[in-house]
Amino acid sequence: MGNSAPPTAGVGEDDALVLPAPEPTGDLLAANAALTVLRQLPDGVIVVAQHADGAWRVLMANDAAVELSGISRTRLLQGGSELLRLTGIDEKGARELAEAFAGGRATRVTALVGRTDGRRLWAELDLSPLDVPASDWKLWAAVVRDVSAQVENAKLEQVRLDIERRARLALSIVARVSDLLQEPDSADVLRAIADLVTRQVVAWSGFFVLGRELEEVDAIVDHPDVRRRRVSAEDLAQDPVLDLLEGTTMRTVRLEPGETGVEGTVTAELLERLRPRLDEMASAEGSVLVLPVLGRQRTLALFVALPHRGPTAARISGVPDLGVGEEAIAILPDEVGTVLELVARRVGMAMDNAQLYVREHTLAETLQRSMLPEQADVPGLDVWTYYAPNVEHAQVGGDWYDVVHLDEETVAVVIGDVVGHDVEAAAAMGQLRSVVRAYAQELVDPGTVLGRVDSLVTGMRIPRTASLVYATLSRRGEDAWDLAYSRAGHLPALLVRGEEVTTLDGAGGPLIGFGGTGRATARAEVLPGDVLVFYTDGLVERRDRGMREGLEALVELSSAVQAPDAAGVGEELLQLADAPEDDVAVVVIRVPGGQDESHDGAAPRRRRWQLPADAASIGRARHAVRRACEAWGITDIGAAELVISELMANAVMHGWGRIGLRLQATGDGLRMEVEDANPAPPVTREHHASRVGGFGMHIVDRLADWGWRPAGGGKVVWARLRTEPAKAESGKEAEIALSEPGREEAAGKDPAGD
């Protein structure tokens, strides 16, 4: 039978604990011996008896347990169920002990306990059941150790790990931002960065710039630094966001919930823009964090964020250089600002570099193109010119051309190449162009002109060598022209007559500056229908094709050209430069007439021009459209001229920089594209009887399908002429538009006299 009497703790003279029983048995004696051994262990040991009904009491506590708890042995032995209260064990530890007792299994519990002297410590309890047969009581042995030092060390290590993980999170975000900024000209790089920060750290974020108004931006563009008025210290005191924009230091402005800002300030404008987002985001705490995106000399933009309410969990995935696996990290509110500042600084550096590159890129291109002449309109000749810099060389090179109308009977043509792809090469090219132009106005014979250029260039000590071809075309009779030319180390021009191609390789000589022995002049006859092609080596030379093979390919292609105009011939020849590895300059001159002026359907049905942003370009664009329509057999020339006039007028009046004109016959209509550097889209305004102007895009809308798209830092406006336009409705608007005061002057004169 089992023992029904509860075990008691007997205390002898030496305080030895024994387990009494009605009759001493071998098992009980063995248990008593075991308790004696436990009493002598260096770790604290407590033996607890648990009854089947759930009651329990302490049977033994050794000296180490008494010392560890600070509670006397007598009180421990009498504590019973009050022991948990006496030791001050925390709620979690008490719950784990109860679950262990209920489950009857060995367990380890680490709990915060208290001593009688008020000191609290971390105790580790290894609780194990002892097998006592034939008894209603179950014995448990608990080995207790003071692990306060280990717990504190673990806490410190955890704090260190948390700091490291948060630092890795910041580095991970910055690394991803850096990856995104590898392509700063992407149309949505800032939006992608803001989305990344929103997913990881805050409820929402975005980038803003201040122009004439506050604008959220998705891409890095060179926004003009517009300030609406001069600001005073009082203005800045009332407008913390404007104060941030005017400064050059990194700091964070926090706009509190419910704040509206002084009316008319940038702060009020920003809060008004963000109010809908704050209202719809329950997770946002309501405040707004605003950080400057700093450049080298000024604040370029604002980085705005709506933080979460309380901590948020961010997840970082593996970054190769950090070796971080994917894991969740709690970002505390006071750490959000650090991450945002790191992102703002990185974006500021990239934005400043990108904008500096864009400005230098634009400056270089402007310098290069300012030294190239506008395409000349020569009576009696069809002239087409083309220049494309190698994009690998920042738009600066030494290729150049010039077409000079010397007098009513003579035209000078020059094409050349200065060695190098830098500003020095472009400057040398500009000097040469000026020298050649000056002598061309005084002298007629090409060999004499180049001889004079040699002498002057030698004295000027221009640091770059250059090659060129200088030629003159002199009218002879009604249709024919006499060609005279001289070459200075440059590739020969081509004379195309039907399917026969003549290489104009006479009058060769050394590079400019090395021709001290005089220059020769060669001559040829140019008849109606003939085509002259002047070009630089970028048209024919490639890494996988030698110069000789490139020249042979150019001659073969020229013999097969069937286009009836110079622009068409040039477009066909540009097939050789589909992937140019150097600057390309081409001048094509065609003498109108010949036996076959008919439209050739096999010829390329596209054209392109670069025009200055002035009123004369509108007339030149109409002339180009008319010639293209005649070449392609498009009959509705009047509607095409009207549409291109409106697109060009908008580009001249509202665009920036040079204007790109592209035409293409698509098979179902004529497609016209006009490109300028102003990124603002075209606007179709409402009709007002009292307002002059504003009908342009309405006219385009009646005659064509049209739209626009971003292109680089500007835009392209395109229109595809309908095959059967609404002429009845468009005619009235065209008549009104062309009768407006100043409209005829703005449209410019057509070079052909139309």
Coordinates of C-alpha atoms in Angstrom, one line a residue, residues 344-706:
A344 CA 19.1 61.7 -47.9
R345 CA 22.9 62.1 -47.9
R346 CA 23.4 59.4 -50.5
V347 CA 20.7 60.7 -52.8
G348 CA 22.1 64.2 -52.4
M349 CA 25.5 63.1 -53.5
A350 CA 24.2 61.2 -56.5
M351 CA 21.7 64.0 -57.4
D352 CA 24.5 66.6 -57.3
N353 CA 26.8 64.5 -59.4
A354 CA 24.1 63.6 -61.9
Q355 CA 23.0 67.2 -62.2
L356 CA 26.6 68.4 -62.6
Y357 CA 27.1 65.7 -65.3
V358 CA 23.9 66.8 -67.1
R359 CA 25.0 70.4 -67.0
E360 CA 28.5 69.5 -68.3
H361 CA 27.0 67.2 -70.8
T362 CA 24.6 69.9 -72.0
L363 CA 27.4 72.5 -72.0
A364 CA 29.7 70.2 -74.0
E365 CA 26.9 69.5 -76.5
T366 CA 26.0 73.1 -76.8
L367 CA 29.7 74.0 -77.4
Q368 CA 30.0 71.3 -80.0
R369 CA 26.8 72.1 -81.9
S370 CA 27.3 75.9 -81.6
M371 CA 30.5 75.4 -83.7
L372 CA 28.5 73.5 -86.4
P373 CA 26.6 75.6 -88.9
E374 CA 22.9 75.5 -89.5
Q375 CA 22.0 73.5 -92.5
A376 CA 22.3 75.9 -95.4
D377 CA 19.5 76.5 -97.9
V378 CA 21.3 76.9 -101.2
P379 CA 19.2 78.0 -104.3
G380 CA 19.5 75.3 -107.0
L381 CA 20.9 72.6 -104.6
D382 CA 19.3 70.1 -102.3
V383 CA 21.5 70.1 -99.1
W384 CA 21.2 67.7 -96.1
T385 CA 23.6 67.7 -93.2
Y386 CA 23.9 65.3 -90.2
Y387 CA 26.0 65.2 -87.1
A388 CA 25.9 62.6 -84.3
P389 CA 28.5 62.5 -81.5
N390 CA 29.7 59.3 -80.0
V391 CA 27.7 58.9 -76.8
E392 CA 30.8 57.4 -75.0
H393 CA 32.6 60.7 -75.3
A394 CA 30.2 63.1 -73.4
Q395 CA 29.0 64.7 -76.7
V396 CA 32.3 66.4 -77.4
G397 CA 34.3 65.6 -80.5
G398 CA 36.3 67.1 -83.3
D399 CA 34.1 66.2 -86.4
W400 CA 32.7 69.2 -88.1
Y401 CA 31.2 70.5 -91.4
D402 CA 30.3 73.8 -93.0
V403 CA 28.3 74.9 -96.0
V404 CA 29.0 78.5 -97.0
H405 CA 27.0 80.3 -99.6
L406 CA 29.9 82.5 -100.9
D407 CA 27.9 84.3 -103.6
E408 CA 25.0 83.8 -106.0
E409 CA 27.1 81.4 -108.1
T410 CA 29.4 79.7 -105.6
V411 CA 29.0 77.4 -102.6
A412 CA 31.9 76.2 -100.4
V413 CA 31.7 72.9 -98.5
V414 CA 34.1 71.7 -95.9
I415 CA 34.1 68.6 -93.7
G416 CA 36.9 67.7 -91.2
D417 CA 38.0 65.7 -88.2
V418 CA 40.2 66.9 -85.4
V419 CA 41.9 64.2 -83.4
G420 CA 40.4 63.6 -80.0
H421 CA 37.1 63.6 -78.0
D422 CA 37.4 66.4 -75.5
V423 CA 36.9 70.1 -75.1
E424 CA 40.4 70.8 -76.5
A425 CA 39.4 68.9 -79.7
A426 CA 36.2 70.9 -80.0
A427 CA 38.1 74.2 -79.4
A428 CA 40.7 73.3 -82.1
M429 CA 37.8 72.5 -84.4
G430 CA 36.2 75.9 -83.8
Q431 CA 39.5 77.6 -84.6
L432 CA 39.9 75.7 -87.8
R433 CA 36.3 76.4 -88.9
S434 CA 36.9 80.1 -88.4
V435 CA 40.2 80.1 -90.3
V436 CA 38.7 78.1 -93.2
R437 CA 35.7 80.4 -93.4
A438 CA 37.8 83.5 -93.4
Y439 CA 40.0 82.4 -96.3
A440 CA 37.0 81.0 -98.2
Q441 CA 35.5 84.5 -98.3
E442 CA 38.7 85.8 -100.0
L443 CA 39.9 83.0 -102.1
V444 CA 38.2 80.6 -104.6
D445 CA 40.7 77.9 -105.4
P446 CA 40.5 75.1 -102.7
G447 CA 44.2 74.3 -102.9
T448 CA 45.1 77.9 -102.3
V449 CA 42.7 78.1 -99.4
L450 CA 44.2 75.0 -97.7
G451 CA 47.7 76.4 -98.3
R452 CA 46.9 79.5 -96.4
V453 CA 45.2 77.5 -93.7
D454 CA 48.4 75.5 -93.3
S455 CA 50.5 78.6 -92.8
L456 CA 48.2 80.1 -90.3
V457 CA 47.6 77.0 -88.3
T458 CA 51.4 76.4 -88.1
G459 CA 51.8 79.8 -86.5
M460 CA 48.8 79.4 -84.2
R461 CA 50.3 76.2 -82.8
I462 CA 47.0 74.4 -82.6
P463 CA 47.8 71.3 -80.5
R464 CA 45.7 68.8 -82.4
T465 CA 46.1 67.5 -85.9
A466 CA 43.2 67.6 -88.2
S467 CA 42.1 66.3 -91.6
L468 CA 39.6 67.9 -94.0
V469 CA 38.2 68.2 -97.5
Y470 CA 37.5 71.7 -98.8
A471 CA 35.4 72.0 -102.0
T472 CA 33.6 74.6 -104.0
L473 CA 30.6 74.2 -106.3
S474 CA 30.3 76.9 -109.0
R475 CA 27.2 77.2 -111.2
R476 CA 27.7 76.6 -114.9
G477 CA 24.7 77.3 -117.0
E478 CA 21.2 76.5 -115.9
D479 CA 21.7 73.1 -114.2
A480 CA 25.3 72.0 -114.2
W481 CA 27.9 72.8 -111.5
D482 CA 31.7 72.7 -111.5
L483 CA 33.3 71.0 -108.5
A484 CA 36.8 71.9 -107.3
Y485 CA 38.3 70.3 -104.2
S486 CA 41.4 69.7 -102.2
R487 CA 42.1 67.1 -99.5
A488 CA 44.2 67.3 -96.4
G489 CA 44.6 63.7 -95.1
H490 CA 40.8 63.2 -95.2
L491 CA 38.7 60.4 -96.7
P492 CA 37.6 61.1 -100.3
A493 CA 34.2 62.4 -101.1
L494 CA 31.9 60.4 -103.5
L495 CA 30.2 61.5 -106.7
V496 CA 27.1 59.4 -107.3
R497 CA 25.6 59.4 -110.8
G498 CA 22.9 56.8 -111.2
E499 CA 24.5 53.5 -110.3
E500 CA 28.0 54.7 -111.0
V501 CA 30.1 56.0 -108.0
T502 CA 33.3 58.0 -108.4
T503 CA 35.7 58.3 -105.6
L504 CA 37.0 61.9 -105.5
D505 CA 40.5 60.9 -104.4
G506 CA 42.5 63.6 -106.3
A507 CA 44.4 66.5 -104.8
G508 CA 45.5 64.6 -101.8
G509 CA 47.9 66.0 -99.2
P510 CA 49.1 65.7 -95.6
L511 CA 47.1 66.7 -92.5
I512 CA 46.5 70.4 -91.8
G513 CA 49.6 72.1 -90.5
F514 CA 52.0 69.8 -92.5
G515 CA 51.4 71.0 -96.0
G516 CA 54.4 73.4 -96.5
T517 CA 55.0 72.5 -100.1
G518 CA 51.6 73.8 -101.4
R519 CA 48.3 72.2 -102.1
A520 CA 46.8 70.9 -105.3
T521 CA 43.2 71.3 -106.6
A522 CA 41.2 68.6 -108.4
R523 CA 38.1 69.2 -110.5
A524 CA 34.9 67.3 -111.6
E525 CA 31.6 68.0 -113.3
V526 CA 28.3 67.7 -111.4
L527 CA 25.2 67.2 -113.5
P528 CA 21.4 67.2 -112.6
G529 CA 20.6 64.2 -110.6
D530 CA 24.1 63.8 -109.3
V531 CA 24.8 63.4 -105.6
L532 CA 27.9 64.4 -103.6
V533 CA 28.7 62.7 -100.3
F534 CA 31.1 64.2 -97.8
Y535 CA 31.7 62.2 -94.6
T536 CA 34.0 61.5 -91.7
D537 CA 35.5 58.2 -90.7
G538 CA 32.8 57.5 -88.1
L539 CA 30.4 56.5 -90.9
V540 CA 32.6 53.7 -92.3
E541 CA 35.0 52.6 -89.6
R542 CA 34.2 50.0 -86.8
R543 CA 36.1 47.6 -84.6
D544 CA 34.9 44.6 -86.6
R545 CA 35.4 46.3 -90.0
G546 CA 38.5 47.9 -91.4
M547 CA 38.7 51.3 -93.1
R548 CA 39.0 49.7 -96.6
E549 CA 36.1 47.4 -96.1
G550 CA 34.0 50.3 -94.8
L551 CA 34.8 52.4 -97.9
E552 CA 33.9 49.5 -100.1
A553 CA 30.6 49.1 -98.3
L554 CA 29.8 52.9 -98.6
V555 CA 30.5 52.8 -102.3
E556 CA 28.3 49.8 -102.8
L557 CA 25.5 51.2 -100.8
S558 CA 25.8 54.6 -102.6
S559 CA 25.4 52.9 -106.0
A560 CA 22.1 51.4 -104.9
V561 CA 20.5 54.5 -103.4
Q562 CA 17.3 55.4 -105.1
A563 CA 16.0 58.2 -102.9
P564 CA 14.9 61.3 -104.9
D565 CA 16.2 63.9 -102.3
A566 CA 19.4 64.5 -100.3
A567 CA 17.7 63.7 -97.0
G568 CA 16.6 60.3 -98.3
V569 CA 20.1 59.6 -99.6
G570 CA 21.6 60.5 -96.3
E571 CA 19.2 58.3 -94.4
E572 CA 20.1 55.3 -96.5
L573 CA 23.8 55.9 -96.0
L574 CA 23.4 56.1 -92.2
Q575 CA 22.6 52.4 -92.3
L576 CA 26.4 52.0 -92.1
A577 CA 26.4 53.8 -88.8
D578 CA 23.6 51.9 -87.0
A579 CA 26.0 51.4 -84.0
P580 CA 28.6 54.3 -84.4
E581 CA 31.8 53.9 -82.5
D582 CA 33.0 57.5 -83.3
D583 CA 31.5 60.8 -84.2
V584 CA 29.7 60.9 -87.5
A585 CA 29.3 63.9 -89.8
V586 CA 27.8 63.7 -93.2
V587 CA 27.0 66.3 -95.9
V588 CA 24.9 65.2 -98.9
I589 CA 24.4 67.6 -101.8
R590 CA 22.0 66.7 -104.7
V591 CA 21.5 68.6 -107.9
P592 CA 17.8 68.6 -108.6
G593 CA 16.7 67.1 -112.0
G594 CA 17.9 64.1 -113.8
Q595 CA 15.9 61.5 -115.6
D596 CA 14.1 59.9 -112.6
E597 CA 12.5 62.1 -110.0
S598 CA 9.7 59.7 -109.2
H599 CA 8.9 58.3 -105.7
D600 CA 10.8 55.1 -104.8
G601 CA 8.9 52.9 -102.4
A602 CA 12.0 50.9 -101.5
A603 CA 14.0 53.9 -100.2
P604 CA 14.0 54.6 -96.4
R605 CA 10.9 56.5 -95.4
R606 CA 12.3 58.6 -92.6
R607 CA 14.1 61.9 -92.3
R608 CA 15.7 63.9 -89.4
W609 CA 17.0 67.4 -88.9
Q610 CA 18.4 69.6 -86.1
L611 CA 17.0 73.2 -86.2
P612 CA 17.6 76.3 -84.1
A613 CA 14.9 77.6 -81.8
D614 CA 14.0 80.6 -83.9
A615 CA 11.0 81.5 -86.2
A616 CA 12.9 80.8 -89.4
S617 CA 12.9 77.1 -88.5
I618 CA 9.1 76.9 -88.8
G619 CA 9.4 77.7 -92.5
R620 CA 12.3 75.3 -93.0
A621 CA 10.3 72.5 -91.3
R622 CA 7.4 73.1 -93.7
H623 CA 9.8 73.0 -96.6
A624 CA 11.3 69.7 -95.3
V625 CA 7.8 68.2 -94.8
R626 CA 6.8 69.1 -98.3
R627 CA 9.9 67.6 -99.8
A628 CA 9.5 64.4 -97.8
C629 CA 5.8 64.1 -98.9
E630 CA 6.8 64.6 -102.5
A631 CA 9.5 61.9 -102.2
W632 CA 7.1 59.4 -100.5
G633 CA 4.1 60.1 -102.7
I634 CA 1.9 61.5 -99.9
T635 CA -0.7 63.8 -101.4
D636 CA -2.2 65.7 -98.4
I637 CA 0.8 68.0 -98.2
G638 CA -1.2 71.1 -97.1
A639 CA -2.5 69.3 -93.9
A640 CA 1.0 68.1 -93.2
E641 CA 2.5 71.5 -93.5
L642 CA -0.2 73.0 -91.2
V643 CA 0.4 70.4 -88.5
I644 CA 4.2 70.7 -88.6
S645 CA 3.8 74.5 -88.5
E646 CA 1.8 74.3 -85.2
L647 CA 4.2 71.8 -83.6
M648 CA 7.3 73.8 -84.6
A649 CA 5.6 77.1 -83.4
N650 CA 5.0 75.6 -80.0
A651 CA 8.6 74.3 -79.8
V652 CA 10.0 77.7 -80.8
M653 CA 7.8 79.7 -78.4
H654 CA 7.7 77.4 -75.4
G655 CA 10.7 75.0 -75.9
W656 CA 14.3 75.2 -74.8
G657 CA 17.5 74.6 -76.8
R658 CA 17.7 73.2 -80.3
I659 CA 14.7 71.5 -82.0
G660 CA 14.9 68.0 -83.4
L661 CA 12.6 67.3 -86.4
R662 CA 11.9 63.7 -87.5
L663 CA 9.6 62.5 -90.2
Q664 CA 8.5 59.0 -91.0
A665 CA 6.0 57.5 -93.5
T666 CA 4.4 54.6 -91.5
G667 CA 2.2 53.2 -94.3
D668 CA -1.0 54.5 -92.8
G669 CA 0.0 58.1 -92.5
L670 CA 2.8 60.6 -92.0
R671 CA 4.3 60.6 -88.5
M672 CA 6.0 63.9 -87.4
E673 CA 8.0 64.3 -84.2
V674 CA 9.3 67.5 -82.7
E675 CA 11.7 67.3 -79.8
D676 CA 12.8 70.2 -77.5
A677 CA 14.5 70.4 -74.1
N678 CA 11.4 71.7 -72.1
P679 CA 9.9 68.7 -70.2
A680 CA 6.5 70.4 -69.7
P681 CA 3.8 68.7 -71.8
P682 CA 1.8 70.6 -74.5
V683 CA -1.5 71.9 -73.3
T684 CA -4.7 72.2 -75.3
R685 CA -6.4 75.3 -74.0
E686 CA -10.1 76.1 -74.0
H687 CA -11.5 78.4 -76.7
H688 CA -12.1 82.0 -75.7
A689 CA -13.4 84.5 -78.3
S690 CA -11.5 87.4 -76.7
R691 CA -8.1 85.7 -76.6
V692 CA -5.6 85.8 -79.4
G693 CA -3.8 82.5 -80.1
G694 CA -4.2 79.2 -78.3
F695 CA -5.7 77.3 -81.3
G696 CA -2.6 75.5 -82.4
M697 CA -3.1 72.1 -80.7
H698 CA -6.8 72.2 -81.5
I699 CA -5.8 72.4 -85.2
V700 CA -3.4 69.5 -84.8
D701 CA -6.1 67.5 -83.0
R702 CA -8.5 68.0 -86.0
L703 CA -5.9 66.9 -88.5
A704 CA -3.9 64.2 -86.8
D705 CA -3.6 61.7 -83.9
W706 CA -1.0 63.2 -81.5

